Amino acid sequence: MQPEYAIRTVNLQRTYKTKERVLKALDGVDLAVRPGELFGFLGPNGAGKTTTIKILTTLLLPSGGTAEVWGFDVLHEADAVRRHINMVSGGESSGYGLLTVRENLWMFTQFHGMDSKVANKRIDELLEVMGLADRAKTRVSFLSTGLRQKMNYIRGLLTDPDVLFLDEPTLGLDVEAARTLRTYTRHWLDTNPGKTVVLTTHYMQEADELCDRVAIISGGTILACDTPTSLKYSLQQDVVFRLFTTPVAPAFLQAVEQIAGVQSISQRSGDQRDELSLILRDDAILPQVLSQLANHNAGLLSLEKRQPTLEDVFVNLVGHSLSESETTA
Amino acid sequence: MQRFLQAFRVGAWLGWKTESNWTNPLFYILWSLLLPMSNGLIMTMMLRVLQRTGNASGADLLPYVFIGTVVYSIVALLLDSMAWAVLEDRERMGMLKYIAITPSSMYGYLWGRGFAKVSINFLAVPLTLTFGALVLDIPIRLSTINWPLLLVVSLLGLLIVTFAAQILAGVTLMIARHAGFVGQAVSGALYLFTGALFPITVLPNWMQAIARAVPLTYWLEGMRRALWVDAQNPVYNTGLNQLSTSNLLLILLGSAVAMAVISIPLQRRAEHRAKEKGLLDMNTAY
């Protein structure tokens, strides 16, 4: 029976205590994800994405609040939760190197108590879909990181979970492999009504393209949660500019932030030039920004007015870009 | 129970694949034989030297030492097997988290890994004992072996060691990779206290008290009695000669039950603690 919520958390908290300090990784996260949704977590390293996933997959105990997956409490009904979930983490080269691809995959179906015949049939199908059929008998130690990740992805789907957690699944994958994975995830959801995917990602475009709803998380708190379109629409009354300039000093950014009507400014440094994302209340504020540019001896290379992106939403909510957050982290 | 057996089967299968896969079968058999055999030979030579220099009691302790050393090789392997599986799966393979989120039994899986390790190496024990009987004239004869006793004592002993290994796996769940010597450290320490190498009567009184509290001391004694017809001869002064075999079996049975009662909640507690501290997917990168 399908529950009302695939995932439901109320005031979810997680604290890590070390000798030196107490770190709040999650600070009151409330979530309600319905069956059939592809739900995304967007945030920098250390924002709380993976901590949330770890709690929901029963790998980590919460310090407070409640969390339910497919109607079961992660703390008191962990075994029941595990019957409905699977997880794929990216950016790691996991797998038993001495086993073949098929053996690795078959082994995990057995942990889930799948019939061997059914398991092998499903392994064949998914190997074919992910373009790994010719590697079925290859030892995992001979696979590239990308191919291992594809194998890992297949492992996640093999047991036909009700809730699939994808933790940065495309990290380290080449463009083609990442696209295959994204396309199949969407296809899997479309052809299996009621299945739910929770995706954490660094990639704005991935979240924008794939997710039905996105939660922007930073510092263990959800800052916003809506469809990508609605999140971007929330910035519609604002004006978004992209500027390419000669390298600017931090003092320039501080000066711009002081200008009334400047919602946010973020900087991405490149080779001999900076890219600035600027969100303003009104077009009329732009001349003041340009004047500051001149005051700080920086030159304007190009200027473009554009539609808001999820990156802009993130900057507007967090105060800086995702890449800046990661540098800070 | 079904989940336990299912996980046990997968653990044993994986253990077999990973333990026997690193070299070709011939080298593997040679390695399995040479390790306990060389230990036995070293002990034999040491004993012979001691006896020649007149420092020994006069009784020929060679069968005592040889059987103890060979049987203990299984203890060392099994004790370390589950702890090693935890470290390997968690930090080298990065797979423990994926196993932990399946509905299978972690204990069953670890027992399977331990079983695979022991069964792969188990052949070395009878082969080395045969070598001892034929080459070193150790008085082990097929006609004098007490087979029922051997079977019962072996099973009880393996159960005791398996539960102990489960405790060590629990401890390993809570520590980082660089502290992965727990299994080896415990088996090394017990080597001194279990009478594997010499009768416990040579130890100071306080150490003898520890030795008498360790179930493995009784296991090795039981194995000797099953394999060696003269094991209870008072001339050897092993410290356990007076203990009847039925009492010895009772002690082993009681120890197996006690170890089960202790190890199962301890392992559960360790798993809970590891989840509390977020250690199930720890990678210390040492």
Short mmCIF file of N, CA and C in Angstrom, two decimals, chain A residues 14 16 54 57-61 78-79 82-83 85-89 92-99 103-104 106-108 110-113 139 152 155, chain B residues 3 6-7 9-11 13-14 17-18 21-22 89 92-104 109 113 271-272 274-278 280-281:
data_model
loop_
_atom_site.label_atom_id
_atom_site.label_comp_id
_atom_site.label_asym_id
_atom_site.label_seq_id
_atom_site.Cartn_x
_atom_site.Cartn_y
_atom_site.Cartn_z
N ARG A 14 20.35 16.97 13.78
CA ARG A 14 21.52 16.11 13.94
C ARG A 14 22.69 16.97 14.40
N TYR A 16 26.76 16.84 15.70
CA TYR A 16 28.01 16.09 15.85
C TYR A 16 28.81 16.74 16.96
N LYS A 54 21.68 10.12 5.01
CA LYS A 54 22.16 9.06 5.90
C LYS A 54 21.10 8.70 6.95
N THR A 57 18.28 6.78 5.27
CA THR A 57 18.63 5.41 4.86
C THR A 57 19.04 4.55 6.05
N THR A 58 18.81 5.03 7.25
CA THR A 58 19.09 4.32 8.52
C THR A 58 20.57 4.11 8.81
N LEU A 59 21.42 4.88 8.16
CA LEU A 59 22.86 4.76 8.45
C LEU A 59 23.27 5.60 9.65
N LEU A 60 22.45 6.57 9.98
CA LEU A 60 22.80 7.52 11.02
C LEU A 60 21.55 7.81 11.85
N LEU A 61 21.74 7.94 13.17
CA LEU A 61 20.59 8.24 14.01
C LEU A 61 20.41 9.75 14.12
N ALA A 78 13.56 0.50 11.50
CA ALA A 78 14.63 0.57 10.49
C ALA A 78 14.57 -0.60 9.50
N ASP A 79 14.25 -1.80 10.01
CA ASP A 79 14.20 -2.97 9.11
C ASP A 79 13.12 -2.79 8.04
N ARG A 82 14.28 -0.38 5.43
CA ARG A 82 15.28 -0.95 4.51
C ARG A 82 14.67 -1.81 3.41
N ARG A 83 13.48 -2.33 3.66
CA ARG A 83 12.83 -3.14 2.62
C ARG A 83 12.33 -2.28 1.46
N ILE A 85 13.94 0.78 0.42
CA ILE A 85 14.89 1.80 -0.08
C ILE A 85 16.11 1.17 -0.77
N ASN A 86 16.80 2.02 -1.47
CA ASN A 86 18.16 1.71 -1.91
C ASN A 86 18.88 3.05 -2.10
N MET A 87 20.18 2.98 -2.22
CA MET A 87 20.95 4.22 -2.28
C MET A 87 22.13 4.07 -3.23
N VAL A 88 22.44 5.15 -3.89
CA VAL A 88 23.64 5.20 -4.73
C VAL A 88 24.39 6.48 -4.38
N SER A 89 25.64 6.34 -3.99
CA SER A 89 26.46 7.52 -3.71
C SER A 89 27.46 7.71 -4.84
N GLU A 92 32.83 7.99 -5.60
CA GLU A 92 33.64 7.03 -4.86
C GLU A 92 33.87 5.81 -5.74
N SER A 93 34.95 5.11 -5.47
CA SER A 93 35.23 3.93 -6.30
C SER A 93 34.99 2.68 -5.48
N SER A 94 33.70 2.49 -5.12
CA SER A 94 33.40 1.34 -4.28
C SER A 94 33.12 0.10 -5.12
N GLY A 95 33.13 -1.04 -4.46
CA GLY A 95 32.87 -2.31 -5.15
C GLY A 95 33.96 -3.30 -4.82
N TYR A 96 33.59 -4.57 -4.83
CA TYR A 96 34.57 -5.62 -4.55
C TYR A 96 35.36 -5.89 -5.82
N GLY A 97 36.59 -5.41 -5.83
CA GLY A 97 37.41 -5.45 -7.04
C GLY A 97 37.64 -6.84 -7.60
N LEU A 98 37.64 -7.85 -6.72
CA LEU A 98 37.92 -9.21 -7.18
C LEU A 98 36.71 -9.87 -7.84
N LEU A 99 35.54 -9.29 -7.59
CA LEU A 99 34.33 -9.86 -8.18
C LEU A 99 34.08 -9.25 -9.56
N GLU A 103 28.75 -10.49 -10.60
CA GLU A 103 28.79 -11.05 -9.23
C GLU A 103 28.49 -9.98 -8.18
N ASN A 104 29.08 -8.78 -8.37
CA ASN A 104 28.82 -7.68 -7.45
C ASN A 104 27.33 -7.39 -7.37
N TRP A 106 24.76 -9.31 -8.38
CA TRP A 106 23.99 -10.46 -7.90
C TRP A 106 24.04 -10.53 -6.37
N MET A 107 25.22 -10.26 -5.82
CA MET A 107 25.39 -10.35 -4.37
C MET A 107 24.37 -9.45 -3.65
N PHE A 108 24.21 -8.24 -4.17
CA PHE A 108 23.30 -7.32 -3.47
C PHE A 108 21.83 -7.72 -3.62
N GLN A 110 20.91 -10.66 -3.42
CA GLN A 110 20.74 -11.71 -2.41
C GLN A 110 20.57 -11.13 -1.01
N PHE A 111 21.21 -10.01 -0.77
CA PHE A 111 20.99 -9.34 0.52
C PHE A 111 19.53 -8.92 0.66
N HIS A 112 18.90 -8.68 -0.48
CA HIS A 112 17.50 -8.27 -0.45
C HIS A 112 16.56 -9.48 -0.60
N GLY A 113 17.15 -10.66 -0.64
CA GLY A 113 16.34 -11.88 -0.71
C GLY A 113 15.65 -12.11 -2.05
N ARG A 139 36.17 -7.96 -14.14
CA ARG A 139 36.39 -7.70 -12.72
C ARG A 139 36.22 -6.21 -12.44
N ASN A 152 27.22 0.88 -9.88
CA ASN A 152 26.62 1.27 -8.60
C ASN A 152 25.18 1.71 -8.77
N ARG A 155 23.06 -1.18 -9.25
CA ARG A 155 22.83 -1.83 -7.95
C ARG A 155 21.66 -1.16 -7.21
N ARG B 3 16.54 -14.48 7.54
CA ARG B 3 17.40 -13.36 7.14
C ARG B 3 18.84 -13.65 7.52
N GLN B 6 20.22 -16.24 5.11
CA GLN B 6 20.40 -15.62 3.78
C GLN B 6 21.70 -14.79 3.76
N ALA B 7 21.85 -13.98 4.82
CA ALA B 7 23.05 -13.13 4.90
C ALA B 7 24.30 -13.99 5.11
N ARG B 9 24.79 -16.98 3.99
CA ARG B 9 25.12 -17.58 2.69
C ARG B 9 25.88 -16.58 1.80
N VAL B 10 25.40 -15.35 1.76
CA VAL B 10 26.06 -14.33 0.92
C VAL B 10 27.45 -14.01 1.49
N GLY B 11 27.53 -13.89 2.82
CA GLY B 11 28.82 -13.60 3.45
C GLY B 11 29.83 -14.71 3.16
N TRP B 13 29.76 -16.82 0.67
CA TRP B 13 30.08 -16.78 -0.77
C TRP B 13 31.11 -15.70 -1.07
N LEU B 14 30.87 -14.50 -0.51
CA LEU B 14 31.79 -13.39 -0.75
C LEU B 14 33.16 -13.70 -0.12
N LYS B 17 35.01 -16.06 -2.27
CA LYS B 17 35.49 -15.39 -3.48
C LYS B 17 36.72 -14.52 -3.18
N THR B 18 36.65 -13.77 -2.10
CA THR B 18 37.74 -12.81 -1.84
C THR B 18 38.94 -13.48 -1.18
N ASN B 21 40.83 -15.98 -3.84
CA ASN B 21 40.92 -15.47 -5.21
C ASN B 21 42.22 -14.75 -5.51
N TRP B 22 43.03 -14.51 -4.47
CA TRP B 22 44.17 -13.63 -4.69
C TRP B 22 45.37 -14.32 -5.31
N ASP B 89 35.27 -4.01 4.29
CA ASP B 89 34.03 -3.58 3.63
C ASP B 89 33.79 -2.09 3.81
N ARG B 92 37.99 -0.14 2.74
CA ARG B 92 38.70 -0.43 1.49
C ARG B 92 37.72 -0.54 0.33
N MET B 93 36.65 -1.25 0.55
CA MET B 93 35.67 -1.45 -0.53
C MET B 93 34.59 -0.37 -0.53
N GLY B 94 34.38 0.27 0.60
CA GLY B 94 33.31 1.29 0.70
C GLY B 94 31.92 0.69 0.56
N MET B 95 31.76 -0.57 0.94
CA MET B 95 30.49 -1.25 0.70
C MET B 95 29.68 -1.52 1.96
N LEU B 96 30.25 -1.32 3.14
CA LEU B 96 29.52 -1.69 4.35
C LEU B 96 28.20 -0.92 4.46
N LYS B 97 28.23 0.34 4.05
CA LYS B 97 27.00 1.14 4.15
C LYS B 97 25.89 0.55 3.27
N TYR B 98 26.30 0.04 2.11
CA TYR B 98 25.29 -0.54 1.22
C TYR B 98 24.73 -1.84 1.78
N ILE B 99 25.58 -2.56 2.52
CA ILE B 99 25.09 -3.80 3.16
C ILE B 99 24.19 -3.42 4.34
N ALA B 100 24.62 -2.37 5.07
CA ALA B 100 23.86 -1.96 6.26
C ALA B 100 22.45 -1.47 5.93
N ILE B 101 22.25 -0.97 4.72
CA ILE B 101 20.90 -0.46 4.40
C ILE B 101 20.01 -1.53 3.74
N THR B 102 20.52 -2.75 3.64
CA THR B 102 19.68 -3.83 3.11
C THR B 102 18.91 -4.45 4.28
N PRO B 103 17.82 -5.16 3.97
CA PRO B 103 17.07 -5.76 5.09
C PRO B 103 17.71 -7.03 5.62
N SER B 104 18.94 -7.33 5.24
CA SER B 104 19.55 -8.59 5.70
C SER B 104 20.19 -8.41 7.08
N TYR B 109 25.80 -11.99 7.94
CA TYR B 109 26.81 -11.70 6.93
C TYR B 109 28.22 -11.90 7.51
N ARG B 113 31.29 -14.50 6.57
CA ARG B 113 32.67 -14.15 6.22
C ARG B 113 33.65 -14.96 7.08
N GLU B 271 26.56 -1.64 17.00
CA GLU B 271 25.95 -1.18 15.75
C GLU B 271 25.16 0.11 16.00
N HIS B 272 24.45 0.12 17.13
CA HIS B 272 23.67 1.31 17.49
C HIS B 272 24.60 2.51 17.70
N ALA B 274 27.58 2.88 16.49
CA ALA B 274 28.18 3.27 15.20
C ALA B 274 27.20 4.15 14.41
N LYS B 275 25.92 3.83 14.51
CA LYS B 275 24.91 4.66 13.84
C LYS B 275 24.74 6.01 14.52
N GLU B 276 24.90 5.98 15.82
CA GLU B 276 24.79 7.22 16.60
C GLU B 276 25.91 8.18 16.22
N LYS B 277 27.11 7.60 16.04
CA LYS B 277 28.28 8.45 15.76
C LYS B 277 28.57 8.58 14.26
N GLY B 278 27.77 7.93 13.45
CA GLY B 278 27.97 8.03 12.00
C GLY B 278 29.22 7.31 11.52
N LEU B 280 29.28 4.03 10.31
CA LEU B 280 29.07 2.89 9.41
C LEU B 280 29.68 3.12 8.03
N ASP B 281 29.86 4.37 7.67
CA ASP B 281 30.50 4.64 6.37
C ASP B 281 31.78 5.45 6.56
#
